[in-house]
Amino acid sequence: MKYGKVFNCEGKNMKKRIGVILLCILLIVSSLVIFFPVEAVKLSGNTFYVGGSGPGNYTKIQDAINDSSNGDTVLVYRGVYYENIVVNKTINLIGEDRTKTVIDGGTEGCVITLKKIDGIKTSGFTIHNGKTGIYLLDSSNNNITGNNIQNNTNYGIYFNYFSNNNNIINDNIIQNNKICIYMDSNNCNNIISNNIFKNNIQAIYFYYSSNNIIIGNDIQCGIWILNEITRGIYLWGSTNDIIKDNNIHNISYMGIKPSIGISLEGSNITIIGNNIQDNSMSGISSSGSDIIITCNNIQNNGEGLLIASSKHFIISDNNIQNNRKGIRIISSEHNIPDFIISGNNIQNNTEYGIYLNCPSVTNYNPYVNYTITGNIIKINNVGVFVYQTPGWKKGISNNIISNNNIGIELKDSSLHDIISNNISNNEYGVYIHSLSNSNEIKNNNFINNQLKDAYFENSFFNIWNNNYWDQWNKIGPKKISGKFIQIIPLINFDWHPAREPYDIT
């Protein structure tokens, strides 16, 4: 099941780092499928029957489990079983019909506990009405597939801390729980795939758990609890996880509950090929490091991406449309970002296409190291807004920036390069103000901007050079008008305006 709507991810000259990491993702996913296939646990040994009309069938699931041995199967016929069962043997626990074979926890404890044993398959049940649906305690290499896990007051599936590794959670419907899947500390190498999550506060929550894959799930929430933020996927302190090809949508309750599609506070996370829509706060919110966000469809969120106090991240080849802000990047004093934004389609965002605000710098790390290149930035209020951010000659280059109210705006931001962009059909092409000094604007096309190709206020020592101005066909320097304290005219010059437009695609 593949949900992500990839934007122009094939045939791109992507950065070398992205290519290497995507190759690693392919190898990891392939190897996990080989070693942990969905049908990894095979039926063998004796079969114990529960319910039904057969002679000698058990009436309680726990009694059949107690009499079974490793390698056996407990087959449960349709019916409602009021039990809290503990599985401490390597068996296959199979229900006849996932909608009509019901284990009811009676509002107490855990409906099913997988306890200190590996290699259990649990399939074909409705698991409901407990505090927790399925509880994994020091239990690995299990297969939980094809169940309805619902109406549990706390958790659908709970991974206790440590040693719950190499499990597959596949093809389940997990709904009406507070948290659908919760992984406590140090649970690794698990696959959560092709599940449906509905009506929960958090669908998937990892706490300091690493090397897990979340792939091909449909995630929508919508429970209203006061002072709670609803999240589709929440990774706290987790590392080396992959979030791929999920459909994460309608996370907020009736569109008014605070909600985030994916929330990250970890490192070395890859988010690829997901469809992330209709979240009232953010599609993706990250305060982690070494994050790759690529080939996602991110639409109709409050903010498409919020990157706060993060380091070392790449945002590439995403479709980011119809959000309030497309990409917003902010920093704290000790987390000055370095990032690449490349090859994205950033359109129809009501406030900003890209918003960069990194004012808190130190003598140790006084500048923001960034590249914004190769993007299509169209039909936003402001295409690129840089506020209180020192750049040290870092750049906005080779972008198509058109049909915005303002193409590029620098406010109280110095030492930036604006190079080789196609800036067209905006109200203002480039607007520089509020002591934005010593910036260099060169080799750009300024074409058919309605009010001003370029304008500046209270800003000094900016360099304009070799730009193409479609409304300038004279010999000599191109005059660029500005003001000081709103009333005193100022003039800059492009000393060597280009005679022909550059080929910028």
Short mmCIF file of C-alpha atoms in Angstrom, two decimals:
data_model
loop_
_atom_site.label_atom_id
_atom_site.label_comp_id
_atom_site.label_asym_id
_atom_site.label_seq_id
_atom_site.Cartn_x
_atom_site.Cartn_y
_atom_site.Cartn_z
CA MET A 1 0.00 0.00 0.00
CA LYS A 2 1.69 3.21 -1.14
CA TYR A 3 0.14 6.54 -0.19
CA GLY A 4 2.81 9.15 -0.85
CA LYS A 5 2.38 11.36 -3.90
CA VAL A 6 5.90 11.87 -5.09
CA PHE A 7 6.79 15.25 -6.56
CA ASN A 8 9.34 14.99 -9.34
CA CYS A 9 11.63 12.58 -7.50
CA GLU A 10 12.83 10.62 -10.49
CA GLY A 11 15.44 11.92 -12.85
CA LYS A 12 16.59 14.63 -10.46
CA ASN A 13 20.21 15.50 -9.95
CA MET A 14 19.76 15.17 -6.21
CA LYS A 15 22.47 15.69 -3.67
CA LYS A 16 24.89 12.84 -3.21
CA ARG A 17 23.91 12.44 0.41
CA ILE A 18 20.25 11.93 -0.45
CA GLY A 19 21.08 9.28 -3.03
CA VAL A 20 23.24 7.33 -0.60
CA ILE A 21 20.62 7.45 2.14
CA LEU A 22 17.77 6.42 -0.15
CA LEU A 23 19.86 3.46 -1.28
CA CYS A 24 20.35 2.55 2.36
CA ILE A 25 16.59 2.78 2.93
CA LEU A 26 15.96 0.39 0.05
CA LEU A 27 18.48 -2.08 1.41
CA ILE A 28 17.07 -1.84 4.94
CA VAL A 29 13.46 -2.31 3.83
CA SER A 30 14.41 -5.19 1.53
CA SER A 31 16.43 -6.95 4.20
CA LEU A 32 13.69 -6.58 6.80
CA VAL A 33 11.12 -8.00 4.40
CA ILE A 34 13.43 -10.95 3.76
CA PHE A 35 14.15 -11.66 7.40
CA PHE A 36 10.76 -10.73 8.82
CA PRO A 37 8.04 -11.40 6.21
CA VAL A 38 4.43 -10.94 7.19
CA GLU A 39 3.83 -14.70 7.15
CA ALA A 40 7.06 -15.53 8.93
CA VAL A 41 5.38 -17.72 11.58
CA LYS A 42 4.06 -20.93 10.01
CA LEU A 43 1.42 -23.28 11.35
CA SER A 44 2.93 -26.47 12.78
CA GLY A 45 2.54 -28.85 15.70
CA ASN A 46 -0.80 -29.60 17.35
CA THR A 47 -3.96 -27.52 17.07
CA PHE A 48 -6.13 -26.66 20.08
CA TYR A 49 -9.68 -25.49 19.36
CA VAL A 50 -11.59 -22.94 21.42
CA GLY A 51 -15.34 -22.39 21.07
CA GLY A 52 -17.38 -23.89 18.28
CA SER A 53 -19.24 -27.19 18.56
CA GLY A 54 -16.45 -29.74 18.25
CA PRO A 55 -16.12 -32.42 20.92
CA GLY A 56 -13.47 -31.54 23.47
CA ASN A 57 -13.13 -27.92 22.36
CA TYR A 58 -12.01 -25.49 25.03
CA THR A 59 -14.31 -22.76 26.30
CA LYS A 60 -11.51 -20.46 27.41
CA ILE A 61 -8.57 -19.31 25.32
CA GLN A 62 -6.23 -19.28 28.33
CA ASP A 63 -6.91 -22.95 29.08
CA ALA A 64 -5.93 -23.90 25.53
CA ILE A 65 -2.76 -21.82 25.76
CA ASN A 66 -1.85 -23.46 29.07
CA ASP A 67 -2.14 -26.93 27.52
CA SER A 68 -0.23 -26.04 24.35
CA SER A 69 3.49 -26.31 23.67
CA ASN A 70 5.94 -24.37 21.52
CA GLY A 71 5.02 -24.72 17.85
CA ASP A 72 1.33 -25.42 18.47
CA THR A 73 -1.69 -23.47 17.24
CA VAL A 74 -4.65 -22.24 19.28
CA LEU A 75 -7.56 -21.75 16.88
CA VAL A 76 -10.46 -19.72 18.26
CA TYR A 77 -13.95 -19.89 16.72
CA ARG A 78 -16.34 -16.97 16.49
CA GLY A 79 -17.73 -15.70 19.75
CA VAL A 80 -17.07 -13.28 22.59
CA TYR A 81 -14.45 -14.36 25.12
CA TYR A 82 -14.25 -12.36 28.35
CA GLU A 83 -10.61 -12.91 29.23
CA ASN A 84 -7.27 -11.31 29.89
CA ILE A 85 -4.88 -13.82 28.40
CA VAL A 86 -1.13 -14.33 28.78
CA VAL A 87 0.87 -16.00 26.02
CA ASN A 88 4.21 -17.34 27.24
CA LYS A 89 4.85 -19.97 24.58
CA THR A 90 5.84 -19.79 20.92
CA ILE A 91 2.43 -20.51 19.43
CA ASN A 92 0.08 -19.27 16.75
CA LEU A 93 -3.01 -17.65 18.24
CA ILE A 94 -5.53 -17.50 15.40
CA GLY A 95 -9.10 -16.19 15.36
CA GLU A 96 -11.68 -17.45 12.87
CA ASP A 97 -13.00 -13.99 11.89
CA ARG A 98 -11.44 -10.69 12.92
CA THR A 99 -14.82 -8.99 13.30
CA LYS A 100 -16.63 -11.83 15.09
CA THR A 101 -13.93 -13.44 17.20
CA VAL A 102 -13.82 -11.02 20.12
CA ILE A 103 -11.59 -10.97 23.18
CA ASP A 104 -13.12 -8.57 25.73
CA GLY A 105 -10.83 -7.40 28.53
CA GLY A 106 -13.68 -6.33 30.79
CA THR A 107 -12.17 -2.83 31.17
CA GLU A 108 -9.27 -4.29 33.18
CA GLY A 109 -5.56 -4.61 32.46
CA CYS A 110 -4.20 -6.01 29.21
CA VAL A 111 -6.41 -8.03 26.91
CA ILE A 112 -3.44 -10.02 25.53
CA THR A 113 0.06 -10.12 27.05
CA LEU A 114 2.98 -11.58 25.10
CA LYS A 115 5.33 -12.38 27.98
CA LYS A 116 9.02 -13.16 27.74
CA ILE A 117 8.71 -15.40 24.72
CA ASP A 118 9.46 -14.92 21.03
CA GLY A 119 7.89 -15.92 17.73
CA ILE A 120 4.16 -15.59 18.48
CA LYS A 121 1.63 -14.97 15.72
CA THR A 122 -1.61 -13.24 16.76
CA SER A 123 -4.19 -12.88 14.00
CA GLY A 124 -7.91 -12.69 13.34
CA PHE A 125 -9.34 -11.09 16.51
CA THR A 126 -11.21 -8.08 17.76
CA ILE A 127 -9.22 -7.10 20.84
CA HIS A 128 -11.02 -4.54 22.93
CA ASN A 129 -12.27 -3.13 26.20
CA GLY A 130 -9.07 -3.30 28.22
CA LYS A 131 -6.63 -0.74 29.49
CA THR A 132 -4.23 -2.04 26.79
CA GLY A 133 -5.09 -4.21 23.81
CA ILE A 134 -1.80 -6.11 23.33
CA TYR A 135 1.13 -5.78 25.75
CA LEU A 136 4.61 -6.93 24.70
CA LEU A 137 6.92 -7.71 27.61
CA ASP A 138 10.42 -8.78 26.59
CA SER A 139 8.99 -10.44 23.50
CA SER A 140 10.52 -10.34 20.00
CA ASN A 141 10.05 -11.74 16.48
CA ASN A 142 6.27 -11.68 16.79
CA ASN A 143 3.68 -11.16 14.07
CA ILE A 144 0.54 -9.21 14.98
CA THR A 145 -1.52 -9.12 11.82
CA GLY A 146 -5.12 -8.86 10.68
CA ASN A 147 -6.74 -7.78 13.96
CA ASN A 148 -9.18 -5.09 15.05
CA ILE A 149 -7.69 -3.47 18.16
CA GLN A 150 -10.16 -0.96 19.53
CA ASN A 151 -11.86 0.74 22.45
CA ASN A 152 -8.99 0.30 24.92
CA THR A 153 -8.70 3.18 27.37
CA ASN A 154 -4.92 3.67 27.14
CA TYR A 155 -3.07 1.77 24.42
CA GLY A 156 -3.86 -0.36 21.43
CA ILE A 157 -0.42 -2.02 21.43
CA TYR A 158 2.20 -1.30 24.11
CA PHE A 159 5.87 -2.25 23.76
CA ASN A 160 7.37 -2.37 27.25
CA TYR A 161 10.87 -0.95 27.63
CA PHE A 162 13.80 -2.99 26.28
CA SER A 163 14.02 -6.11 24.20
CA ASN A 164 10.86 -6.02 22.11
CA ASN A 165 12.59 -6.26 18.76
CA ASN A 166 11.99 -7.48 15.21
CA ASN A 167 8.20 -7.50 15.53
CA ILE A 168 5.80 -6.99 12.62
CA ILE A 169 2.55 -5.08 13.15
CA ASN A 170 0.69 -5.45 9.86
CA ASP A 171 -2.80 -5.06 8.41
CA ASN A 172 -4.57 -4.18 11.66
CA ILE A 173 -7.36 -1.68 12.25
CA ILE A 174 -6.45 0.19 15.44
CA GLN A 175 -9.03 2.70 16.59
CA ASN A 176 -10.65 4.43 19.55
CA ASN A 177 -7.63 4.06 21.82
CA LYS A 178 -5.82 6.95 23.48
CA ILE A 179 -2.54 5.88 21.83
CA CYS A 180 -2.61 3.22 19.14
CA ILE A 181 0.99 1.99 19.30
CA TYR A 182 3.43 3.04 22.02
CA MET A 183 7.08 1.95 22.12
CA ASP A 184 8.92 2.56 25.35
CA SER A 185 12.71 2.80 25.53
CA ASN A 186 15.04 0.69 23.40
CA ASN A 187 12.65 -1.21 21.17
CA CYS A 188 14.35 -1.69 17.83
CA ASN A 189 13.98 -3.10 14.31
CA ASN A 190 10.19 -3.29 14.32
CA ILE A 191 8.00 -2.83 11.24
CA ILE A 192 4.61 -1.12 11.43
CA SER A 193 3.01 -1.55 8.02
CA ASN A 194 -0.33 -1.32 6.21
CA ASN A 195 -2.42 -0.59 9.28
CA ILE A 196 -5.40 1.73 9.62
CA PHE A 197 -5.40 4.11 12.60
CA LYS A 198 -8.53 6.08 13.50
CA ASN A 199 -9.93 8.17 16.35
CA ASN A 200 -6.92 8.34 18.64
CA ILE A 201 -4.90 11.12 20.28
CA GLN A 202 -1.59 9.67 19.10
CA ALA A 203 -1.52 7.01 16.42
CA ILE A 204 2.15 5.97 16.74
CA TYR A 205 4.43 7.12 19.58
CA PHE A 206 8.08 6.03 19.84
CA TYR A 207 10.03 6.94 22.99
CA TYR A 208 13.78 6.46 22.59
CA SER A 209 13.27 3.56 20.20
CA SER A 210 15.39 3.22 17.10
CA ASN A 211 15.84 1.54 13.72
CA ASN A 212 12.11 1.05 13.21
CA ILE A 213 10.13 1.38 9.98
CA ILE A 214 6.65 2.90 9.65
CA ILE A 215 5.44 2.15 6.13
CA GLY A 216 2.21 2.15 4.15
CA ASN A 217 -0.21 3.04 6.96
CA ASP A 218 -3.39 5.12 6.83
CA ILE A 219 -3.44 7.43 9.84
CA GLN A 220 -6.27 9.67 10.89
CA CYS A 221 -7.14 10.75 14.40
CA GLY A 222 -9.81 12.97 15.84
CA ILE A 223 -10.44 12.51 19.57
CA TRP A 224 -11.04 15.74 21.45
CA ILE A 225 -9.28 16.00 24.83
CA LEU A 226 -8.69 19.44 26.32
CA ASN A 227 -5.07 20.65 26.30
CA GLU A 228 -3.87 17.69 24.22
CA ILE A 229 -2.17 17.97 20.83
CA THR A 230 -3.16 15.19 18.46
CA ARG A 231 -0.28 13.66 16.50
CA GLY A 232 -0.27 11.09 13.76
CA ILE A 233 3.33 9.97 14.37
CA TYR A 234 5.40 11.15 17.34
CA LEU A 235 9.08 10.23 17.68
CA TRP A 236 10.71 11.39 20.92
CA GLY A 237 14.44 10.77 21.34
CA SER A 238 14.36 8.11 18.64
CA THR A 239 17.04 7.57 15.99
CA ASN A 240 17.50 5.92 12.62
CA ASP A 241 13.79 5.49 11.94
CA ILE A 242 12.14 5.52 8.51
CA ILE A 243 8.65 6.92 7.85
CA LYS A 244 7.65 5.95 4.33
CA ASP A 245 4.57 5.91 2.08
CA ASN A 246 1.99 6.68 4.78
CA ASN A 247 -1.26 8.60 4.39
CA ILE A 248 -1.47 10.97 7.36
CA HIS A 249 -4.58 13.10 7.20
CA ASN A 250 -7.48 14.67 9.08
CA ILE A 251 -5.58 14.46 12.36
CA SER A 252 -7.53 17.28 13.99
CA TYR A 253 -11.02 16.90 15.43
CA MET A 254 -13.44 18.63 13.04
CA GLY A 255 -10.57 20.81 11.85
CA ILE A 256 -10.25 22.74 15.13
CA LYS A 257 -8.29 20.43 17.45
CA PRO A 258 -4.53 21.28 17.55
CA SER A 259 -2.85 18.60 15.46
CA ILE A 260 0.48 17.64 13.90
CA GLY A 261 0.93 15.01 11.22
CA ILE A 262 4.50 13.95 12.12
CA SER A 263 6.34 15.30 15.18
CA LEU A 264 10.09 14.60 15.55
CA GLU A 265 12.43 15.14 18.47
CA GLY A 266 15.12 12.66 17.46
CA SER A 267 17.93 12.24 14.96
CA ASN A 268 18.77 10.47 11.71
CA ILE A 269 15.13 10.24 10.67
CA THR A 270 14.05 9.84 7.04
CA ILE A 271 10.55 10.89 5.94
CA ILE A 272 9.90 9.84 2.35
CA GLY A 273 6.92 9.46 0.04
CA ASN A 274 4.16 10.31 2.53
CA ASN A 275 0.88 12.11 1.94
CA ILE A 276 0.42 14.57 4.83
CA GLN A 277 -2.72 16.70 4.75
CA ASP A 278 -5.27 18.60 6.83
CA ASN A 279 -3.40 19.10 10.11
CA SER A 280 -4.30 22.28 11.93
CA MET A 281 -0.81 23.05 13.32
CA SER A 282 1.87 21.40 11.15
CA GLY A 283 2.21 18.69 8.58
CA ILE A 284 5.71 17.95 9.90
CA SER A 285 7.23 19.48 13.04
CA SER A 286 10.88 18.77 13.84
CA SER A 287 13.30 19.79 16.55
CA GLY A 288 15.71 16.96 15.79
CA SER A 289 18.91 16.70 13.80
CA ASP A 290 20.10 14.93 10.67
CA ILE A 291 16.61 14.79 9.19
CA ILE A 292 15.80 14.04 5.55
CA ILE A 293 12.34 15.02 4.28
CA THR A 294 11.95 14.06 0.64
CA CYS A 295 9.31 13.25 -1.98
CA ASN A 296 6.30 13.96 0.26
CA ASN A 297 2.97 15.58 -0.57
CA ILE A 298 2.29 18.17 2.15
CA GLN A 299 -0.94 20.11 1.71
CA ASN A 300 -3.68 21.96 3.58
CA ASN A 301 -1.89 22.20 6.93
CA GLY A 302 -1.42 25.18 9.21
CA GLU A 303 2.29 25.00 8.46
CA GLY A 304 3.58 22.52 5.94
CA LEU A 305 6.89 22.06 7.76
CA LEU A 306 7.99 23.64 11.04
CA ILE A 307 11.72 23.13 11.67
CA ALA A 308 12.58 24.46 15.14
CA SER A 309 16.09 24.41 16.58
CA SER A 310 17.15 21.60 14.28
CA LYS A 311 20.53 20.90 12.72
CA HIS A 312 21.66 19.21 9.55
CA PHE A 313 18.50 18.64 7.56
CA ILE A 314 17.53 18.30 3.92
CA ILE A 315 14.11 19.17 2.49
CA SER A 316 14.01 18.04 -1.12
CA ASP A 317 11.58 17.24 -3.92
CA ASN A 318 8.39 17.71 -1.91
CA ASN A 319 5.06 19.11 -3.04
CA ILE A 320 4.18 21.79 -0.46
CA GLN A 321 0.92 23.54 -1.30
CA ASN A 322 -2.11 25.25 0.20
CA ASN A 323 -0.72 25.61 3.70
CA ARG A 324 -0.66 28.80 5.74
CA LYS A 325 3.15 28.70 5.72
CA GLY A 326 4.96 26.32 3.42
CA ILE A 327 8.25 25.86 5.30
CA ARG A 328 9.06 27.73 8.54
CA ILE A 329 12.55 27.44 10.03
CA ILE A 330 13.38 28.97 13.41
CA SER A 331 16.30 28.46 15.76
CA SER A 332 17.47 28.91 19.32
CA GLU A 333 20.86 30.18 20.43
CA HIS A 334 22.55 26.79 20.62
CA ASN A 335 20.96 25.18 17.59
CA ILE A 336 21.88 27.24 14.55
CA PRO A 337 20.63 25.26 11.57
CA ASP A 338 22.48 24.20 8.51
CA PHE A 339 20.14 22.96 5.84
CA ILE A 340 19.37 22.42 2.19
CA ILE A 341 15.98 23.16 0.63
CA SER A 342 16.07 21.94 -2.96
CA GLY A 343 13.81 20.84 -5.78
CA ASN A 344 10.51 21.49 -4.01
CA ASN A 345 7.23 22.71 -5.46
CA ILE A 346 6.08 25.41 -3.02
CA GLN A 347 2.84 27.01 -4.14
CA ASN A 348 -0.39 28.61 -2.96
CA ASN A 349 0.63 29.07 0.67
CA THR A 350 -1.31 31.99 2.09
CA GLU A 351 1.52 33.63 4.07
CA TYR A 352 5.00 32.43 3.14
CA GLY A 353 6.50 29.87 0.84
CA ILE A 354 9.70 29.71 2.92
CA TYR A 355 10.10 31.57 6.23
CA LEU A 356 13.55 31.72 7.83
CA ASN A 357 14.06 33.28 11.28
CA CYS A 358 17.33 32.41 13.06
CA PRO A 359 18.25 35.47 15.14
CA SER A 360 19.96 33.90 18.15
CA VAL A 361 23.57 33.48 17.20
CA THR A 362 26.76 33.22 19.25
CA ASN A 363 30.37 34.12 18.64
CA TYR A 364 31.07 30.41 18.32
CA ASN A 365 28.53 29.91 15.54
CA PRO A 366 27.45 33.34 14.30
CA TYR A 367 25.99 32.50 10.86
CA VAL A 368 23.36 30.28 9.36
CA ASN A 369 24.69 27.80 6.83
CA TYR A 370 21.94 27.19 4.30
CA THR A 371 21.13 26.62 0.64
CA ILE A 372 17.77 27.27 -1.00
CA THR A 373 18.10 26.10 -4.59
CA GLY A 374 16.18 24.64 -7.50
CA ASN A 375 12.70 25.23 -6.08
CA ILE A 376 9.51 26.42 -7.75
CA ILE A 377 8.07 29.07 -5.43
CA LYS A 378 4.81 30.49 -6.76
CA ILE A 379 1.54 32.13 -5.72
CA ASN A 380 2.42 32.76 -2.08
CA ASN A 381 2.09 36.05 -0.24
CA VAL A 382 5.89 36.11 0.17
CA GLY A 383 7.94 33.55 -1.72
CA VAL A 384 11.04 33.58 0.52
CA PHE A 385 11.11 35.64 3.74
CA VAL A 386 14.41 35.93 5.65
CA TYR A 387 14.09 37.69 9.02
CA GLN A 388 16.82 38.54 11.54
CA THR A 389 19.12 35.93 10.05
CA PRO A 390 22.84 36.49 9.32
CA GLY A 391 23.83 34.52 6.25
CA TRP A 392 27.58 34.92 5.65
CA LYS A 393 27.23 34.71 1.89
CA LYS A 394 24.84 31.77 1.89
CA GLY A 395 22.40 31.65 -0.85
CA ILE A 396 19.09 31.64 -2.55
CA SER A 397 19.93 30.39 -6.02
CA ASN A 398 18.48 28.88 -9.19
CA ASN A 399 14.86 29.10 -8.07
CA ILE A 400 11.75 29.99 -10.07
CA ILE A 401 10.05 32.67 -7.96
CA SER A 402 6.90 34.00 -9.55
CA ASN A 403 3.37 35.26 -9.01
CA ASN A 404 3.89 36.14 -5.35
CA ASN A 405 3.10 39.48 -3.76
CA ILE A 406 6.79 39.67 -2.82
CA GLY A 407 9.25 37.29 -4.41
CA ILE A 408 12.13 37.56 -1.90
CA GLU A 409 12.03 39.70 1.25
CA LEU A 410 15.02 40.35 3.52
CA LYS A 411 14.26 42.03 6.86
CA ASP A 412 17.08 42.78 9.30
CA SER A 413 19.15 40.13 7.53
CA SER A 414 22.64 40.63 6.15
CA LEU A 415 25.31 38.82 4.16
CA HIS A 416 23.01 36.75 1.95
CA ASP A 417 23.52 35.91 -1.72
CA ILE A 418 20.60 36.00 -4.16
CA ILE A 419 22.02 34.47 -7.31
CA SER A 420 20.67 33.13 -10.62
CA ASN A 421 16.97 33.13 -9.81
CA ASN A 422 14.12 33.72 -12.22
CA ILE A 423 12.06 36.39 -10.42
CA SER A 424 8.95 37.18 -12.42
CA ASN A 425 5.33 38.29 -12.26
CA ASN A 426 5.45 39.32 -8.60
CA GLU A 427 4.24 42.62 -7.20
CA TYR A 428 7.74 43.20 -5.80
CA GLY A 429 10.58 41.05 -7.08
CA VAL A 430 13.08 41.65 -4.24
CA TYR A 431 12.31 43.79 -1.19
CA ILE A 432 15.20 44.56 1.21
CA HIS A 433 14.63 46.58 4.38
CA SER A 434 15.25 47.18 8.09
CA LEU A 435 19.05 47.20 8.11
CA SER A 436 19.53 44.29 5.75
CA ASN A 437 23.08 45.11 4.72
CA SER A 438 25.89 43.77 2.56
CA ASN A 439 23.78 41.36 0.55
CA GLU A 440 24.71 40.48 -3.02
CA ILE A 441 22.10 40.19 -5.76
CA LYS A 442 23.52 39.02 -9.06
CA ASN A 443 22.81 37.09 -12.26
CA ASN A 444 19.04 37.06 -11.70
CA ASN A 445 16.24 37.62 -14.19
CA PHE A 446 13.78 40.33 -13.17
CA ILE A 447 10.84 39.99 -15.54
CA ASN A 448 7.37 41.53 -15.48
CA ASN A 449 7.21 42.37 -11.77
CA GLN A 450 4.28 44.74 -11.40
CA LEU A 451 5.27 47.43 -8.87
CA LYS A 452 9.03 47.13 -8.47
CA ASP A 453 11.61 44.67 -9.66
CA ALA A 454 13.68 45.62 -6.62
CA TYR A 455 13.22 48.02 -3.72
CA PHE A 456 15.11 48.75 -0.50
CA GLU A 457 14.59 50.77 2.70
CA ASN A 458 17.07 51.60 5.47
CA SER A 459 19.57 49.09 4.11
CA PHE A 460 23.13 49.72 3.00
CA PHE A 461 26.12 48.31 1.14
CA ASN A 462 24.08 45.88 -0.91
CA ILE A 463 25.67 44.85 -4.20
CA TRP A 464 23.64 44.50 -7.41
CA ASN A 465 25.47 43.07 -10.39
CA ASN A 466 24.85 41.42 -13.76
CA ASN A 467 21.10 41.07 -13.33
CA TYR A 468 18.72 41.06 -16.29
CA TRP A 469 15.99 43.70 -16.04
CA ASP A 470 13.31 43.38 -18.69
CA GLN A 471 12.24 47.02 -18.22
CA TRP A 472 15.76 48.36 -18.68
CA ASN A 473 16.99 48.67 -22.26
CA LYS A 474 19.39 51.59 -21.88
CA ILE A 475 23.15 51.79 -21.94
CA GLY A 476 24.96 51.97 -18.61
CA PRO A 477 24.09 51.09 -15.03
CA LYS A 478 20.55 50.28 -13.91
CA LYS A 479 19.27 52.57 -11.17
CA ILE A 480 17.55 50.93 -8.18
CA SER A 481 15.50 53.28 -6.03
CA GLY A 482 15.09 53.12 -2.28
CA LYS A 483 14.47 55.24 0.80
CA PHE A 484 15.98 56.08 4.16
CA ILE A 485 13.60 56.81 7.05
CA GLN A 486 10.75 56.68 4.51
CA ILE A 487 11.34 60.17 3.14
CA ILE A 488 14.98 60.45 2.05
CA PRO A 489 15.62 58.96 -1.39
CA LEU A 490 18.47 56.49 -1.80
CA ILE A 491 19.91 54.99 -4.96
CA ASN A 492 21.78 51.76 -5.64
CA PHE A 493 23.08 50.69 -9.05
CA ASP A 494 23.45 47.48 -10.93
CA TRP A 495 26.68 48.51 -12.60
CA HIS A 496 26.68 45.78 -15.24
CA PRO A 497 23.10 44.85 -16.12
CA ALA A 498 22.77 41.85 -18.43
CA ARG A 499 21.53 42.52 -21.95
CA GLU A 500 19.75 39.16 -22.35
CA PRO A 501 17.88 36.97 -19.84
CA TYR A 502 19.67 34.01 -18.34
CA ASP A 503 18.52 30.47 -19.00
CA ILE A 504 17.28 29.51 -15.52
CA THR A 505 15.11 26.41 -15.33
#
